[in-house]
mmCIF file of C-alpha atoms in Angstrom:
data_model
loop_
_atom_site.group_PDB
_atom_site.id
_atom_site.type_symbol
_atom_site.label_atom_id
_atom_site.label_comp_id
_atom_site.label_asym_id
_atom_site.label_seq_id
_atom_site.Cartn_x
_atom_site.Cartn_y
_atom_site.Cartn_z
ATOM 1 C CA MET A 14 0.000 0.000 0.000
ATOM 2 C CA ALA A 15 1.128 3.572 -0.586
ATOM 3 C CA ASP A 16 2.353 5.263 2.567
ATOM 4 C CA LEU A 17 0.585 8.605 2.148
ATOM 5 C CA PRO A 18 -1.494 9.412 5.242
ATOM 6 C CA ASP A 19 -5.188 10.217 5.131
ATOM 7 C CA GLU A 20 -6.041 13.901 5.079
ATOM 8 C CA ASP A 21 -7.957 14.806 8.231
ATOM 9 C CA GLU A 22 -10.953 17.055 8.370
ATOM 10 C CA TYR A 23 -12.027 17.613 11.952
ATOM 11 C CA ASP A 24 -15.213 18.615 13.694
ATOM 12 C CA GLU A 25 -15.069 19.238 17.433
ATOM 13 C CA GLY A 26 -18.418 17.542 17.940
ATOM 14 C CA THR A 27 -17.800 14.361 15.947
ATOM 15 C CA GLY A 28 -14.018 14.084 15.572
ATOM 16 C CA PRO A 29 -12.156 13.153 12.355
ATOM 17 C CA GLN A 30 -14.235 13.367 9.200
ATOM 18 C CA ARG A 31 -13.827 12.317 5.581
ATOM 19 C CA ARG A 32 -15.437 13.198 2.257
ATOM 20 C CA CYS A 33 -17.285 10.582 0.178
ATOM 21 C CA VAL A 34 -15.697 10.558 -3.286
ATOM 22 C CA VAL A 35 -19.097 9.907 -4.916
ATOM 23 C CA THR A 36 -21.571 12.138 -3.042
ATOM 24 C CA GLY A 37 -19.128 14.773 -1.783
ATOM 25 C CA GLN A 38 -20.690 14.586 1.684
ATOM 26 C CA VAL A 39 -18.377 15.077 4.671
ATOM 27 C CA ARG A 40 -19.184 12.701 7.539
ATOM 28 C CA PRO A 41 -17.497 11.181 10.606
ATOM 29 C CA LYS A 42 -15.048 8.409 9.713
ATOM 30 C CA SER A 43 -17.142 5.849 11.592
ATOM 31 C CA GLU A 44 -20.057 6.456 9.186
ATOM 32 C CA LEU A 45 -18.056 5.881 5.992
ATOM 33 C CA LEU A 46 -16.389 2.930 4.283
ATOM 34 C CA ARG A 47 -12.647 3.126 3.746
ATOM 35 C CA PHE A 48 -10.798 1.529 0.824
ATOM 36 C CA ALA A 49 -7.067 1.179 0.224
ATOM 37 C CA VAL A 50 -5.131 0.493 -2.968
ATOM 38 C CA ALA A 51 -2.263 -2.036 -2.970
ATOM 39 C CA PRO A 52 0.991 -1.371 -4.875
ATOM 40 C CA ASP A 53 -0.286 -3.591 -7.704
ATOM 41 C CA GLY A 54 -3.405 -1.410 -8.002
ATOM 42 C CA THR A 55 -5.836 -3.847 -6.349
ATOM 43 C CA LEU A 56 -8.602 -2.199 -4.330
ATOM 44 C CA PHE A 57 -9.288 -3.520 -0.824
ATOM 45 C CA PRO A 58 -12.229 -2.639 1.431
ATOM 46 C CA ASP A 59 -10.862 -1.569 4.832
ATOM 47 C CA PRO A 60 -13.797 -1.284 7.266
ATOM 48 C CA GLY A 61 -11.444 -1.430 10.266
ATOM 49 C CA HIS A 62 -9.357 1.504 8.965
ATOM 50 C CA GLU A 63 -6.253 -0.636 9.447
ATOM 51 C CA LEU A 64 -4.514 -0.755 6.072
ATOM 52 C CA PRO A 65 -1.701 1.729 5.413
ATOM 53 C CA GLY A 66 -1.870 4.464 2.856
ATOM 54 C CA ARG A 67 -4.264 7.198 1.864
ATOM 55 C CA GLY A 68 -7.832 5.993 2.126
ATOM 56 C CA ILE A 69 -10.613 6.367 -0.392
ATOM 57 C CA TRP A 70 -13.882 6.996 1.440
ATOM 58 C CA LEU A 71 -17.454 6.187 0.405
ATOM 59 C CA SER A 72 -20.866 6.511 1.986
ATOM 60 C CA ALA A 73 -21.993 3.128 3.299
ATOM 61 C CA SER A 74 -24.511 2.263 0.603
ATOM 62 C CA ARG A 75 -24.756 -0.440 -2.034
ATOM 63 C CA ASP A 76 -25.906 2.188 -4.557
ATOM 64 C CA VAL A 77 -22.936 4.456 -3.810
ATOM 65 C CA VAL A 78 -20.456 1.578 -4.158
ATOM 66 C CA ASN A 79 -22.012 0.514 -7.464
ATOM 67 C CA THR A 80 -21.896 4.129 -8.688
ATOM 68 C CA ALA A 81 -18.218 4.380 -7.693
ATOM 69 C CA VAL A 82 -17.443 1.254 -9.723
ATOM 70 C CA ALA A 83 -19.465 2.390 -12.754
ATOM 71 C CA LYS A 84 -17.951 5.883 -12.796
ATOM 72 C CA ARG A 85 -14.385 4.731 -12.029
ATOM 73 C CA SER A 86 -14.345 6.911 -8.925
ATOM 74 C CA PHE A 87 -11.686 4.770 -7.220
ATOM 75 C CA ALA A 88 -9.151 5.374 -10.008
ATOM 76 C CA ARG A 89 -9.891 9.092 -10.057
ATOM 77 C CA ALA A 90 -9.487 9.374 -6.281
ATOM 78 C CA ALA A 91 -6.266 7.317 -6.309
ATOM 79 C CA ARG A 92 -4.942 9.150 -9.397
ATOM 80 C CA ARG A 93 -3.820 5.830 -10.832
ATOM 81 C CA PRO A 94 -5.292 2.674 -12.406
ATOM 82 C CA VAL A 95 -7.227 0.618 -9.862
ATOM 83 C CA VAL A 96 -8.307 -3.024 -10.123
ATOM 84 C CA VAL A 97 -11.795 -3.313 -8.613
ATOM 85 C CA PRO A 98 -12.811 -6.847 -7.522
ATOM 86 C CA GLU A 99 -15.911 -8.363 -9.116
ATOM 87 C CA GLY A 100 -19.071 -8.054 -7.044
ATOM 88 C CA LEU A 101 -17.556 -5.419 -4.766
ATOM 89 C CA ALA A 102 -20.827 -4.483 -3.037
ATOM 90 C CA ASP A 103 -21.589 -8.144 -2.236
ATOM 91 C CA ARG A 104 -18.051 -8.618 -0.896
ATOM 92 C CA ILE A 105 -18.450 -5.600 1.354
ATOM 93 C CA GLU A 106 -21.792 -6.878 2.665
ATOM 94 C CA ALA A 107 -20.245 -10.265 3.501
ATOM 95 C CA LEU A 108 -17.217 -8.621 5.131
ATOM 96 C CA LEU A 109 -19.329 -6.301 7.290
ATOM 97 C CA ALA A 110 -21.686 -9.121 8.305
ATOM 98 C CA ARG A 111 -18.689 -11.245 9.338
ATOM 99 C CA ARG A 112 -17.217 -8.353 11.335
ATOM 100 C CA CYS A 113 -20.504 -7.811 13.177
ATOM 101 C CA LEU A 114 -20.887 -11.487 14.046
ATOM 102 C CA ASP A 115 -17.242 -11.673 15.162
ATOM 103 C CA ILE A 116 -17.779 -8.698 17.486
ATOM 104 C CA LEU A 117 -20.944 -10.330 18.827
ATOM 105 C CA GLY A 118 -18.920 -13.498 19.446
ATOM 106 C CA LEU A 119 -16.345 -11.494 21.412
ATOM 107 C CA ALA A 120 -19.154 -9.960 23.457
ATOM 108 C CA ARG A 121 -20.622 -13.409 24.180
ATOM 109 C CA ARG A 122 -17.258 -14.765 25.341
ATOM 110 C CA ALA A 123 -16.777 -11.688 27.527
ATOM 111 C CA GLY A 124 -20.161 -12.288 29.166
ATOM 112 C CA GLN A 125 -21.586 -9.160 27.514
ATOM 113 C CA ALA A 126 -24.122 -10.813 25.190
ATOM 114 C CA VAL A 127 -26.983 -13.212 25.875
ATOM 115 C CA CYS A 128 -29.684 -14.776 23.727
ATOM 116 C CA GLY A 129 -33.155 -16.114 24.350
ATOM 117 C CA PHE A 130 -36.340 -14.261 25.268
ATOM 118 C CA GLU A 131 -36.088 -14.749 29.045
ATOM 119 C CA LYS A 132 -32.425 -13.746 29.326
ATOM 120 C CA VAL A 133 -32.858 -10.765 27.033
ATOM 121 C CA SER A 134 -35.957 -9.653 28.948
ATOM 122 C CA ALA A 135 -34.054 -9.854 32.229
ATOM 123 C CA GLU A 136 -31.186 -7.757 30.859
ATOM 124 C CA ILE A 137 -33.596 -5.139 29.545
ATOM 125 C CA LYS A 138 -35.521 -4.948 32.835
ATOM 126 C CA SER A 139 -32.215 -4.580 34.710
ATOM 127 C CA ARG A 140 -31.229 -1.723 32.350
ATOM 128 C CA ARG A 141 -28.154 -3.628 31.166
ATOM 129 C CA ALA A 142 -29.049 -3.507 27.462
ATOM 130 C CA ALA A 143 -27.038 -1.274 25.131
ATOM 131 C CA LEU A 144 -28.217 -3.033 21.969
ATOM 132 C CA VAL A 145 -30.950 -5.492 21.066
ATOM 133 C CA LEU A 146 -30.707 -7.737 18.014
ATOM 134 C CA GLY A 147 -33.724 -9.455 16.554
ATOM 135 C CA ALA A 148 -33.633 -12.128 13.859
ATOM 136 C CA ARG A 149 -35.046 -10.529 10.717
ATOM 137 C CA ASP A 150 -36.695 -13.800 9.668
ATOM 138 C CA ALA A 151 -38.502 -14.282 13.009
ATOM 139 C CA ALA A 152 -42.155 -13.546 13.676
ATOM 140 C CA ARG A 153 -42.799 -9.815 13.808
ATOM 141 C CA ASP A 154 -44.925 -9.951 16.962
ATOM 142 C CA GLY A 155 -42.143 -11.611 18.980
ATOM 143 C CA ARG A 156 -39.602 -9.011 17.893
ATOM 144 C CA ALA A 157 -42.071 -6.210 18.598
ATOM 145 C CA LYS A 158 -42.624 -7.519 22.119
ATOM 146 C CA VAL A 159 -38.924 -7.277 22.942
ATOM 147 C CA GLN A 160 -38.644 -3.841 21.338
ATOM 148 C CA ALA A 161 -41.587 -2.588 23.408
ATOM 149 C CA MET A 162 -39.699 -3.552 26.580
ATOM 150 C CA ALA A 163 -36.650 -1.535 25.512
ATOM 151 C CA PRO A 164 -37.733 1.941 24.403
ATOM 152 C CA GLY A 165 -34.727 4.041 23.502
ATOM 153 C CA VAL A 166 -32.437 1.021 23.078
ATOM 154 C CA PRO A 167 -31.095 0.644 19.502
ATOM 155 C CA VAL A 168 -32.493 -2.419 17.724
ATOM 156 C CA ILE A 169 -30.598 -4.213 14.950
ATOM 157 C CA GLU A 170 -32.562 -6.477 12.598
ATOM 158 C CA LEU A 171 -29.992 -7.289 9.918
ATOM 159 C CA PHE A 172 -29.290 -10.970 10.613
ATOM 160 C CA ASP A 173 -31.206 -14.196 10.162
ATOM 161 C CA GLY A 174 -31.802 -16.416 13.155
ATOM 162 C CA ALA A 175 -29.302 -18.951 11.809
ATOM 163 C CA GLU A 176 -26.578 -16.291 11.563
ATOM 164 C CA LEU A 177 -27.169 -15.186 15.158
ATOM 165 C CA GLY A 178 -27.395 -18.799 16.260
ATOM 166 C CA THR A 179 -23.885 -19.600 15.050
ATOM 167 C CA VAL A 180 -22.508 -17.115 17.594
ATOM 168 C CA PHE A 181 -24.255 -18.902 20.474
ATOM 169 C CA GLY A 182 -23.802 -22.500 19.312
ATOM 170 C CA ARG A 183 -27.467 -22.904 18.397
ATOM 171 C CA ASP A 184 -29.376 -23.637 15.230
ATOM 172 C CA ALA A 185 -31.010 -20.236 15.567
ATOM 173 C CA ALA A 186 -31.293 -17.277 17.924
ATOM 174 C CA VAL A 187 -34.198 -14.849 17.712
ATOM 175 C CA HIS A 188 -33.508 -12.386 20.536
ATOM 176 C CA VAL A 189 -30.044 -11.145 21.511
ATOM 177 C CA CYS A 190 -28.936 -8.435 23.907
ATOM 178 C CA VAL A 191 -25.506 -6.784 24.277
ATOM 179 C CA SER A 192 -24.383 -4.978 27.439
ATOM 180 C CA PRO A 193 -22.918 -1.460 27.384
ATOM 181 C CA GLY A 194 -19.237 -1.114 26.527
ATOM 182 C CA ARG A 195 -16.707 -0.847 23.735
ATOM 183 C CA LEU A 196 -17.908 -3.996 21.956
ATOM 184 C CA ALA A 197 -21.504 -2.774 21.882
ATOM 185 C CA GLN A 198 -20.361 0.500 20.318
ATOM 186 C CA ARG A 199 -18.227 -1.299 17.726
ATOM 187 C CA LEU A 200 -21.152 -3.551 16.833
ATOM 188 C CA LYS A 201 -23.483 -0.571 16.549
ATOM 189 C CA ASP A 202 -21.044 1.270 14.249
ATOM 190 C CA ASP A 203 -20.422 -1.725 11.969
ATOM 191 C CA ALA A 204 -24.124 -2.606 11.863
ATOM 192 C CA ALA A 205 -24.882 0.945 10.727
ATOM 193 C CA LEU A 206 -22.507 0.401 7.796
ATOM 194 C CA LEU A 207 -24.049 -2.991 7.025
ATOM 195 C CA ALA A 208 -27.527 -1.455 6.973
ATOM 196 C CA GLY A 209 -26.585 0.332 3.753
ATOM 197 C CA PHE A 210 -26.229 -3.080 2.102
ATOM 198 C CA ARG A 211 -28.897 -5.111 3.928
ATOM 199 C CA GLY A 212 -31.312 -2.449 5.150
#
């Protein structure tokens, strides 16, 4: 990767910001997708902001990514030829979903995530819920019941029950709750990005 640093824009209220190369909107880094270009010109999604070099930033939306590919926005931003992988938007969706489930797995192992209606209800009633996840393929009335118990608590409905179940060693999980902390915030941030691809 090239070793040019990202150019910071800063807002005292939200911290470092970046400009989407497609829409021109300036937003906090956590709300945008970062991409990096390898020395051979290959484009890599970098949702963790970990790869070296100057980043190329996009709004977290399937439509924006597809527009960037169609209009060759990555090459223009990098000022060099860029090799864009096939099915980039689908790759990003899969990468973000994996990141979210990995974070949820870390939270479970740290004792900060539980699943099942009774356990989730108990966490909500004890005011230990920072996030609630509901399986998007579950019955609407069951999900609504949990949401009604947790007004003001963010609810994520981006995963199937089978996806959530893999984190807890079950065939499926319908209701999940994550306790306050760094992992809950990371999951919330990455889920917000994923929503632009699965919303």
